[in-house]
mmCIF file of C-alpha atoms and ligand atoms in Angstrom:
data_model
loop_
_atom_site.group_PDB
_atom_site.id
_atom_site.type_symbol
_atom_site.label_atom_id
_atom_site.label_comp_id
_atom_site.label_asym_id
_atom_site.label_seq_id
_atom_site.Cartn_x
_atom_site.Cartn_y
_atom_site.Cartn_z
ATOM 1 C CA MET S 268 42.823 -50.222 -28.725
ATOM 2 C CA SER S 269 41.910 -49.496 -25.139
ATOM 3 C CA ALA S 270 44.587 -48.678 -22.556
ATOM 4 C CA GLU S 271 46.299 -51.282 -20.412
ATOM 5 C CA VAL S 272 44.396 -52.510 -17.369
ATOM 6 C CA VAL S 273 46.453 -51.428 -14.355
ATOM 7 C CA LEU S 274 44.084 -52.628 -11.662
ATOM 8 C CA ARG S 275 41.535 -55.387 -11.799
ATOM 9 C CA THR S 276 39.554 -56.961 -8.990
ATOM 10 C CA ILE S 277 37.903 -60.288 -9.685
ATOM 11 C CA ASN S 278 34.947 -61.293 -7.518
ATOM 12 C CA LEU S 279 36.705 -59.594 -4.643
ATOM 13 C CA GLY S 280 35.009 -60.069 -1.289
ATOM 14 C CA LYS S 281 35.616 -59.556 2.417
ATOM 15 C CA GLN S 282 33.607 -61.109 5.187
ATOM 16 C CA TYR S 283 33.772 -59.872 8.778
ATOM 17 C CA LYS S 284 32.162 -62.396 11.126
ATOM 18 C CA LYS S 285 28.993 -63.267 9.246
ATOM 19 C CA ARG S 286 28.622 -60.020 7.323
ATOM 20 C CA TRP S 287 30.042 -59.374 3.885
ATOM 21 C CA ALA S 288 31.569 -55.878 3.842
ATOM 22 C CA VAL S 289 32.400 -56.303 0.137
ATOM 23 C CA GLN S 290 31.060 -58.906 -2.232
ATOM 24 C CA ASN S 291 31.633 -59.873 -5.875
ATOM 25 C CA MET S 292 33.506 -56.658 -6.598
ATOM 26 C CA ASN S 293 34.669 -56.599 -10.208
ATOM 27 C CA LEU S 294 36.501 -53.392 -11.010
ATOM 28 C CA GLU S 295 38.654 -52.517 -14.002
ATOM 29 C CA ILE S 296 40.877 -49.443 -14.069
ATOM 30 C CA HIS S 297 42.865 -48.514 -17.170
ATOM 31 C CA ARG S 298 46.095 -46.560 -17.450
ATOM 32 C CA GLY S 299 45.368 -42.821 -17.362
ATOM 33 C CA ASP S 300 41.956 -43.124 -15.710
ATOM 34 C CA VAL S 301 40.944 -40.976 -12.793
ATOM 35 C CA PHE S 302 38.660 -43.554 -11.283
ATOM 36 C CA GLY S 303 36.107 -42.412 -8.724
ATOM 37 C CA PHE S 304 34.928 -45.090 -6.311
ATOM 38 C CA LEU S 305 31.665 -43.772 -5.038
ATOM 39 C CA GLY S 306 29.550 -45.076 -2.209
ATOM 40 C CA PRO S 307 27.713 -43.934 0.922
ATOM 41 C CA ASN S 308 29.150 -44.457 4.433
ATOM 42 C CA GLY S 309 29.697 -48.116 5.161
ATOM 43 C CA ALA S 310 29.421 -49.130 1.497
ATOM 44 C CA GLY S 311 32.774 -50.922 1.568
ATOM 45 C CA LYS S 312 35.115 -48.350 -0.009
ATOM 46 C CA SER S 313 37.893 -48.489 2.589
ATOM 47 C CA THR S 314 37.645 -52.273 2.838
ATOM 48 C CA THR S 315 38.053 -52.604 -0.936
ATOM 49 C CA ILE S 316 40.994 -50.188 -0.909
ATOM 50 C CA ARG S 317 42.629 -52.080 1.964
ATOM 51 C CA MET S 318 42.380 -55.288 -0.041
ATOM 52 C CA ILE S 319 43.842 -53.554 -3.134
ATOM 53 C CA LEU S 320 46.787 -52.282 -1.090
ATOM 54 C CA SER S 321 47.249 -55.669 0.584
ATOM 55 C CA LEU S 322 46.465 -54.312 4.058
ATOM 56 C CA VAL S 323 43.731 -56.886 4.632
ATOM 57 C CA THR S 324 43.372 -60.334 3.112
ATOM 58 C CA PRO S 325 40.348 -60.929 0.910
ATOM 59 C CA THR S 326 37.914 -63.656 1.910
ATOM 60 C CA ASP S 327 37.098 -64.244 -1.726
ATOM 61 C CA GLY S 328 38.355 -63.342 -5.210
ATOM 62 C CA SER S 329 41.577 -61.659 -6.245
ATOM 63 C CA VAL S 330 43.371 -58.425 -7.105
ATOM 64 C CA GLU S 331 45.585 -57.933 -10.129
ATOM 65 C CA LEU S 332 47.911 -54.906 -10.357
ATOM 66 C CA PHE S 333 49.977 -54.258 -13.466
ATOM 67 C CA ARG S 334 49.227 -57.852 -14.493
ATOM 68 C CA HIS S 335 50.633 -59.308 -11.284
ATOM 69 C CA GLN S 336 48.532 -61.309 -8.860
ATOM 70 C CA LEU S 337 48.581 -59.569 -5.508
ATOM 71 C CA SER S 338 48.247 -62.826 -3.555
ATOM 72 C CA THR S 339 51.244 -64.562 -5.130
ATOM 73 C CA GLU S 340 53.418 -61.720 -6.476
ATOM 74 C CA ARG S 341 52.842 -59.067 -3.833
ATOM 75 C CA GLU S 342 56.071 -57.138 -4.337
ATOM 76 C CA ALA S 343 55.834 -56.917 -8.130
ATOM 77 C CA ALA S 344 52.128 -56.076 -7.941
ATOM 78 C CA LEU S 345 52.679 -53.183 -5.533
ATOM 79 C CA ALA S 346 55.945 -51.889 -7.045
ATOM 80 C CA LYS S 347 54.296 -49.009 -8.917
ATOM 81 C CA VAL S 348 51.476 -48.372 -6.442
ATOM 82 C CA ALA S 349 51.172 -45.837 -3.622
ATOM 83 C CA GLY S 350 48.163 -45.402 -1.400
ATOM 84 C CA ILE S 351 46.706 -43.530 1.510
ATOM 85 C CA VAL S 352 43.894 -45.145 3.491
ATOM 86 C CA GLU S 353 41.813 -42.859 5.639
ATOM 87 C CA LYS S 354 44.341 -40.268 6.819
ATOM 88 C CA PRO S 355 48.121 -40.026 6.524
ATOM 89 C CA ASP S 356 50.333 -40.163 9.634
ATOM 90 C CA PHE S 357 53.052 -37.634 10.426
ATOM 91 C CA TYR S 358 55.618 -36.703 13.022
ATOM 92 C CA LEU S 359 53.819 -33.529 14.000
ATOM 93 C CA TYR S 360 56.777 -31.922 15.763
ATOM 94 C CA LEU S 361 59.047 -32.328 12.746
ATOM 95 C CA THR S 362 59.056 -30.204 9.608
ATOM 96 C CA ALA S 363 57.369 -31.219 6.368
ATOM 97 C CA TYR S 364 60.854 -31.627 4.882
ATOM 98 C CA ARG S 365 61.982 -33.976 7.667
ATOM 99 C CA ASN S 366 58.749 -35.966 7.374
ATOM 100 C CA MET S 367 59.455 -36.368 3.654
ATOM 101 C CA GLN S 368 62.983 -37.602 4.433
ATOM 102 C CA ILE S 369 61.652 -40.185 6.879
ATOM 103 C CA ALA S 370 58.806 -41.310 4.616
ATOM 104 C CA GLY S 371 61.246 -41.654 1.710
ATOM 105 C CA ALA S 372 63.688 -43.668 3.790
ATOM 106 C CA MET S 373 60.863 -45.991 4.836
ATOM 107 C CA THR S 374 59.423 -46.604 1.387
ATOM 108 C CA MET S 375 62.622 -46.516 -0.703
ATOM 109 C CA GLY S 376 65.229 -47.641 1.800
ATOM 110 C CA LYS S 377 67.271 -44.445 1.376
ATOM 111 C CA THR S 378 66.808 -40.767 2.140
ATOM 112 C CA PRO S 379 65.498 -38.948 -0.936
ATOM 113 C CA SER S 380 67.552 -36.069 -2.358
ATOM 114 C CA ARG S 381 66.727 -32.479 -1.519
ATOM 115 C CA THR S 382 65.689 -31.884 -5.134
ATOM 116 C CA MET S 383 63.302 -34.790 -5.055
ATOM 117 C CA ILE S 384 61.707 -33.663 -1.791
ATOM 118 C CA MET S 385 61.392 -30.051 -2.908
ATOM 119 C CA ASP S 386 59.991 -31.055 -6.324
ATOM 120 C CA ASN S 387 57.260 -33.078 -4.672
ATOM 121 C CA LEU S 388 56.469 -30.379 -2.123
ATOM 122 C CA GLN S 389 56.302 -27.922 -4.990
ATOM 123 C CA LEU S 390 53.893 -30.183 -6.837
ATOM 124 C CA VAL S 391 51.458 -30.237 -3.905
ATOM 125 C CA GLY S 392 51.864 -26.507 -3.258
ATOM 126 C CA LEU S 393 53.827 -26.795 -0.010
ATOM 127 C CA ALA S 394 57.351 -25.765 -1.034
ATOM 128 C CA SER S 395 57.110 -22.496 0.878
ATOM 129 C CA ARG S 396 56.125 -24.401 4.046
ATOM 130 C CA ALA S 397 58.830 -27.083 3.765
ATOM 131 C CA PHE S 398 60.603 -26.025 6.956
ATOM 132 C CA ASP S 399 57.535 -25.481 9.099
ATOM 133 C CA ARG S 400 56.456 -28.077 11.609
ATOM 134 C CA VAL S 401 53.563 -30.238 10.447
ATOM 135 C CA LYS S 402 51.637 -29.433 13.637
ATOM 136 C CA THR S 403 51.108 -25.930 12.247
ATOM 137 C CA PHE S 404 49.505 -27.297 9.055
ATOM 138 C CA SER S 405 45.801 -27.197 8.227
ATOM 139 C CA HIS S 406 43.940 -30.431 7.532
ATOM 140 C CA GLY S 407 44.104 -29.747 3.784
ATOM 141 C CA MET S 408 47.849 -29.115 3.914
ATOM 142 C CA LYS S 409 48.359 -32.397 5.771
ATOM 143 C CA GLN S 410 46.322 -34.188 3.151
ATOM 144 C CA ARG S 411 48.535 -32.729 0.418
ATOM 145 C CA LEU S 412 51.694 -33.539 2.365
ATOM 146 C CA GLY S 413 50.460 -37.144 2.585
ATOM 147 C CA ILE S 414 50.139 -37.191 -1.191
ATOM 148 C CA ALA S 415 53.650 -35.692 -1.545
ATOM 149 C CA GLN S 416 54.994 -38.531 0.618
ATOM 150 C CA ALA S 417 53.150 -41.107 -1.441
ATOM 151 C CA LEU S 418 54.668 -39.631 -4.616
ATOM 152 C CA LEU S 419 58.240 -40.221 -3.437
ATOM 153 C CA CYS S 420 58.244 -43.788 -4.744
ATOM 154 C CA LYS S 421 57.247 -42.485 -8.207
ATOM 155 C CA PRO S 422 54.032 -44.499 -8.403
ATOM 156 C CA GLU S 423 52.154 -45.072 -11.636
ATOM 157 C CA LEU S 424 48.959 -45.746 -9.716
ATOM 158 C CA ILE S 425 47.963 -43.731 -6.668
ATOM 159 C CA VAL S 426 45.098 -44.931 -4.473
ATOM 160 C CA LEU S 427 43.446 -42.341 -2.227
ATOM 161 C CA ASP S 428 40.699 -43.104 0.265
ATOM 162 C CA GLU S 429 38.404 -40.072 0.543
ATOM 163 C CA PRO S 430 41.172 -37.502 0.000
ATOM 164 C CA THR S 431 38.804 -34.557 0.348
ATOM 165 C CA ASN S 432 36.896 -35.838 3.372
ATOM 166 C CA GLY S 433 36.565 -33.239 6.109
ATOM 167 C CA LEU S 434 38.160 -30.421 4.097
ATOM 168 C CA ASP S 435 36.594 -27.025 3.621
ATOM 169 C CA PRO S 436 35.598 -26.019 0.070
ATOM 170 C CA GLN S 437 38.980 -24.360 -0.572
ATOM 171 C CA GLY S 438 40.878 -27.393 0.741
ATOM 172 C CA MET S 439 38.710 -29.682 -1.379
ATOM 173 C CA LYS S 440 39.454 -27.638 -4.457
ATOM 174 C CA GLU S 441 43.203 -27.742 -3.807
ATOM 175 C CA VAL S 442 43.149 -31.523 -3.531
ATOM 176 C CA ARG S 443 40.948 -31.839 -6.635
ATOM 177 C CA ASP S 444 43.294 -29.592 -8.627
ATOM 178 C CA LEU S 445 46.241 -31.665 -7.449
ATOM 179 C CA ILE S 446 44.562 -34.885 -8.572
ATOM 180 C CA VAL S 447 43.894 -33.420 -12.009
ATOM 181 C CA ARG S 448 47.540 -32.297 -12.225
ATOM 182 C CA LEU S 449 48.819 -35.750 -11.259
ATOM 183 C CA SER S 450 46.742 -37.236 -13.994
ATOM 184 C CA ARG S 451 47.294 -34.707 -16.770
ATOM 185 C CA GLU S 452 50.859 -33.558 -16.208
ATOM 186 C CA HIS S 453 52.346 -36.604 -14.553
ATOM 187 C CA LYS S 454 50.370 -39.264 -16.402
ATOM 188 C CA MET S 455 49.416 -41.036 -13.218
ATOM 189 C CA THR S 456 46.451 -43.328 -12.892
ATOM 190 C CA VAL S 457 44.374 -42.276 -9.898
ATOM 191 C CA PHE S 458 41.888 -44.335 -7.906
ATOM 192 C CA LEU S 459 39.993 -42.266 -5.351
ATOM 193 C CA SER S 460 37.010 -42.976 -3.183
ATOM 194 C CA SER S 461 34.355 -40.534 -2.129
ATOM 195 C CA HIS S 462 30.835 -40.430 -0.809
ATOM 196 C CA LEU S 463 30.050 -37.265 -2.769
ATOM 197 C CA LEU S 464 28.883 -37.654 -6.348
ATOM 198 C CA ASN S 465 29.587 -34.022 -7.041
ATOM 199 C CA GLU S 466 33.232 -34.401 -5.972
ATOM 200 C CA VAL S 467 33.811 -37.411 -8.176
ATOM 201 C CA GLU S 468 32.039 -35.837 -11.101
ATOM 202 C CA GLN S 469 34.472 -32.913 -11.093
ATOM 203 C CA VAL S 470 37.683 -34.914 -11.350
ATOM 204 C CA ALA S 471 36.967 -38.452 -12.470
ATOM 205 C CA THR S 472 36.975 -39.818 -15.992
ATOM 206 C CA HIS S 473 35.484 -43.124 -14.856
ATOM 207 C CA MET S 474 33.576 -44.272 -11.830
ATOM 208 C CA ALA S 475 32.018 -47.147 -9.996
ATOM 209 C CA ILE S 476 29.067 -46.780 -7.676
ATOM 210 C CA ILE S 477 28.854 -49.211 -4.798
ATOM 211 C CA ASN S 478 26.222 -49.751 -2.163
ATOM 212 C CA LYS S 479 26.114 -52.253 0.730
ATOM 213 C CA GLY S 480 29.327 -53.888 -0.436
ATOM 214 C CA LYS S 481 28.181 -54.470 -3.984
ATOM 215 C CA LEU S 482 28.909 -52.883 -7.320
ATOM 216 C CA VAL S 483 25.897 -51.038 -8.677
ATOM 217 C CA ALA S 484 27.299 -49.477 -11.845
ATOM 218 C CA GLN S 485 30.656 -48.850 -13.484
ATOM 219 C CA GLY S 486 31.707 -46.922 -16.589
ATOM 220 C CA SER S 487 32.822 -43.562 -17.895
ATOM 221 C CA VAL S 488 31.451 -40.620 -15.924
ATOM 222 C CA GLU S 489 29.949 -39.291 -19.110
ATOM 223 C CA ASP S 490 28.136 -42.537 -19.919
ATOM 224 C CA LEU S 491 26.908 -43.085 -16.396
ATOM 225 C CA LEU S 492 25.662 -39.610 -15.649
ATOM 226 C CA HIS S 493 24.114 -39.092 -19.030
ATOM 227 C CA SER S 494 22.996 -42.662 -19.362
ATOM 228 C CA LYS S 495 19.473 -43.800 -19.650
ATOM 229 C CA LEU S 496 20.129 -46.045 -16.678
ATOM 230 C CA HIS S 497 17.008 -45.657 -14.612
ATOM 231 C CA ASN S 498 15.790 -46.884 -11.340
ATOM 232 C CA VAL S 499 12.561 -48.700 -12.249
ATOM 233 C CA LYS S 500 9.820 -50.270 -10.210
ATOM 234 C CA ILE S 501 8.558 -53.533 -11.678
ATOM 235 C CA SER S 502 5.222 -54.970 -10.711
ATOM 236 C CA VAL S 503 5.397 -58.668 -11.545
ATOM 237 C CA LEU S 504 4.213 -62.083 -10.323
ATOM 238 C CA PRO S 505 5.564 -64.287 -8.909
ATOM 239 C CA VAL S 506 7.900 -61.797 -7.289
ATOM 240 C CA LYS S 507 10.572 -64.111 -5.906
ATOM 241 C CA LYS S 508 11.009 -66.061 -9.120
ATOM 242 C CA SER S 509 11.151 -62.821 -11.137
ATOM 243 C CA LEU S 510 13.744 -61.356 -8.775
ATOM 244 C CA ALA S 511 15.941 -64.439 -9.171
ATOM 245 C CA ILE S 512 15.750 -64.076 -12.965
ATOM 246 C CA LEU S 513 16.506 -60.345 -12.877
ATOM 247 C CA LYS S 514 19.505 -60.862 -10.619
ATOM 248 C CA LYS S 515 21.044 -63.133 -13.220
ATOM 249 C CA LEU S 516 20.695 -60.591 -16.044
ATOM 250 C CA LYS S 517 23.841 -58.576 -16.694
ATOM 251 C CA THR S 518 21.848 -55.591 -17.951
ATOM 252 C CA VAL S 519 19.969 -55.311 -14.652
ATOM 253 C CA LYS S 520 21.741 -53.787 -11.645
ATOM 254 C CA ASP S 521 20.886 -53.748 -7.987
ATOM 255 C CA ALA S 522 17.606 -55.684 -8.292
ATOM 256 C CA ALA S 523 15.858 -55.913 -4.921
ATOM 257 C CA LEU S 524 12.421 -56.421 -3.399
ATOM 258 C CA ASP S 525 10.643 -53.111 -2.992
ATOM 259 C CA GLY S 526 7.182 -53.169 -1.413
ATOM 260 C CA ASP S 527 5.130 -55.684 -3.374
ATOM 261 C CA GLY S 528 7.311 -55.260 -6.487
ATOM 262 C CA ILE S 529 10.950 -55.127 -7.489
ATOM 263 C CA SER S 530 13.219 -52.141 -7.903
ATOM 264 C CA ALA S 531 16.245 -52.257 -10.190
ATOM 265 C CA LEU S 532 18.531 -50.132 -12.323
ATOM 266 C CA ILE S 533 18.004 -50.770 -16.021
ATOM 267 C CA ASN S 534 19.041 -48.977 -19.153
ATOM 268 C CA ASN S 535 15.963 -47.899 -21.126
ATOM 269 C CA ALA S 536 17.256 -49.696 -24.213
ATOM 270 C CA ASP S 537 17.354 -52.996 -22.322
ATOM 271 C CA ILE S 538 13.774 -52.919 -21.070
ATOM 272 C CA PRO S 539 12.276 -54.893 -24.017
ATOM 273 C CA LYS S 540 14.809 -57.675 -23.485
ATOM 274 C CA VAL S 541 14.102 -57.795 -19.773
ATOM 275 C CA VAL S 542 10.370 -58.005 -20.488
ATOM 276 C CA ARG S 543 10.928 -60.839 -22.994
ATOM 277 C CA THR S 544 13.068 -62.787 -20.528
ATOM 278 C CA LEU S 545 10.476 -62.523 -17.760
ATOM 279 C CA ALA S 546 7.609 -63.364 -20.116
ATOM 280 C CA ALA S 547 9.482 -66.388 -21.471
ATOM 281 C CA ALA S 548 9.676 -67.677 -17.889
ATOM 282 C CA GLN S 549 5.875 -67.307 -17.512
ATOM 283 C CA CYS S 550 6.174 -64.314 -15.187
ATOM 284 C CA LYS S 551 3.312 -61.849 -15.424
ATOM 285 C CA ILE S 552 4.393 -58.227 -15.785
ATOM 286 C CA TYR S 553 1.817 -55.648 -14.745
ATOM 287 C CA SER S 554 3.954 -52.530 -15.073
ATOM 288 C CA ILE S 555 7.459 -51.123 -15.313
ATOM 289 C CA MET S 556 7.679 -47.583 -14.005
ATOM 290 C CA PRO S 557 10.815 -45.442 -14.307
ATOM 291 C CA GLN S 558 11.460 -43.792 -10.941
ATOM 292 C CA ARG S 559 14.769 -41.940 -10.923
ATOM 293 C CA SER S 560 17.927 -41.292 -12.890
ATOM 294 C CA LEU S 561 21.206 -42.852 -11.740
ATOM 295 C CA GLU S 562 22.147 -39.566 -10.145
ATOM 296 C CA GLU S 563 18.917 -39.333 -8.195
ATOM 297 C CA TYR S 564 19.296 -42.982 -7.298
ATOM 298 C CA PHE S 565 22.770 -42.355 -5.855
ATOM 299 C CA LEU S 566 21.595 -39.353 -3.899
ATOM 300 C CA SER S 567 18.722 -41.348 -2.456
ATOM 301 C CA VAL S 568 21.077 -44.174 -1.429
ATOM 302 C CA THR S 569 23.350 -41.640 0.251
ATOM 303 C CA GLU S 570 20.462 -40.073 2.115
ATOM 304 C CA GLU S 571 19.324 -43.422 3.502
ATOM 305 C CA ASN S 572 22.532 -43.536 5.548
HETATM 306 N N1 ATP R 777 37.734 -54.468 10.822
HETATM 307 C C1 ATP R 777 36.419 -54.627 10.673
HETATM 308 N N2 ATP R 777 35.717 -55.504 11.419
HETATM 309 C C2 ATP R 777 34.388 -55.674 11.264
HETATM 310 N N3 ATP R 777 33.638 -55.002 10.370
HETATM 311 C C3 ATP R 777 34.264 -54.112 9.584
HETATM 312 C C4 ATP R 777 35.687 -53.867 9.685
HETATM 313 N N4 ATP R 777 36.023 -52.923 8.764
HETATM 314 C C5 ATP R 777 34.884 -52.610 8.133
HETATM 315 N N5 ATP R 777 33.828 -53.309 8.609
HETATM 316 C C6 ATP R 777 32.433 -53.208 8.141
HETATM 317 O O1 ATP R 777 32.431 -53.303 6.743
HETATM 318 C C7 ATP R 777 31.477 -52.418 6.165
HETATM 319 C C8 ATP R 777 32.160 -51.525 5.155
HETATM 320 O O2 ATP R 777 33.050 -50.644 5.824
HETATM 321 P P1 ATP R 777 34.045 -49.652 5.068
HETATM 322 O O3 ATP R 777 34.856 -48.993 6.108
HETATM 323 O O4 ATP R 777 34.760 -50.408 4.012
HETATM 324 O O5 ATP R 777 33.025 -48.653 4.389
HETATM 325 P P2 ATP R 777 33.328 -47.243 3.690
HETATM 326 O O6 ATP R 777 32.594 -47.262 2.396
HETATM 327 O O7 ATP R 777 34.768 -46.976 3.658
HETATM 328 O O8 ATP R 777 32.566 -46.237 4.666
HETATM 329 P P3 ATP R 777 32.935 -44.705 5.089
HETATM 330 O O9 ATP R 777 32.387 -43.823 4.006
HETATM 331 O O10 ATP R 777 32.198 -44.531 6.365
HETATM 332 O O11 ATP R 777 34.433 -44.604 5.229
HETATM 333 C C9 ATP R 777 30.832 -51.701 7.325
HETATM 334 O O12 ATP R 777 29.613 -52.338 7.621
HETATM 335 C C10 ATP R 777 31.825 -51.857 8.440
HETATM 336 O O13 ATP R 777 31.175 -51.858 9.695
HETATM 337 MG MG1 MG R 778 35.959 -45.451 4.457
#
């Protein structure tokens, strides 16, 4: 039996003016997953996370957390969830300890005990700096202090928007190690976004790749990176009709016009079925050429930005 679904988004979408920042986002995160949400700049990561944490209202679709509908049961849905979007805020002239007291009082309604504060600072590797002012902290230390604050409410799901962004390699490693510890030793489910495949690959068990607001692929890191999912170029006539058919097929991802053909992500094993479907609709296929692996595809999408 597979683990409980702790977070599910159903056709989630957000429109700003006329542009859709996120569209038809269907994500499923199970208990115990470290879920990497991967996409280039502007792909819609922060917008999706803001909708999950109820910081912006979706234009379309819904979010379900621990089986509660976020739109109608907000409090119950968010009870076991903590999140940091973009970067955490601190009182820079106060100590890490005092910041923890204030953050605890805000999220829990009472000042957390000394033991609780010190345990969490210990967990993120900041116990020895507890009584130093936050203004003396490095960017990486602030990031970890933000996580320590988020942990005060004992979340079962922690949502982190680009937690390693802007850190040096050592800082990145410290945050990655912390994420692994939260998952392994504290049995937390972690949802983190990143624009670096390599970062996600090192910590995540599962991932989703998004581009231009849309889901491109989702699955276990192992399956996705070792999958036979390939970016293919299809030469077919008539192009528009074929594209409409391909877009409706579940096995075909990210189908789009590309020069005088169509590019799409397809698993090798599904190619015969795709060919049959197009042929049955009287479309003429001239060629299907594999171009890149999913990894190369992601890197190319990232480079476009
Ligand atoms: N408040 C807003 N008003 C208008 N457009 C917005 C707003 N917030 C985000 N957008 C647009 O939505 C799209 C997705 O933005 P988002 O911040 O979610 O991307 P991201 O994946 O987090 O990018 P980055 O890696 O740069 O953080 C962008 O085109 C952005 O300009
Ligand atoms: Mg962002």
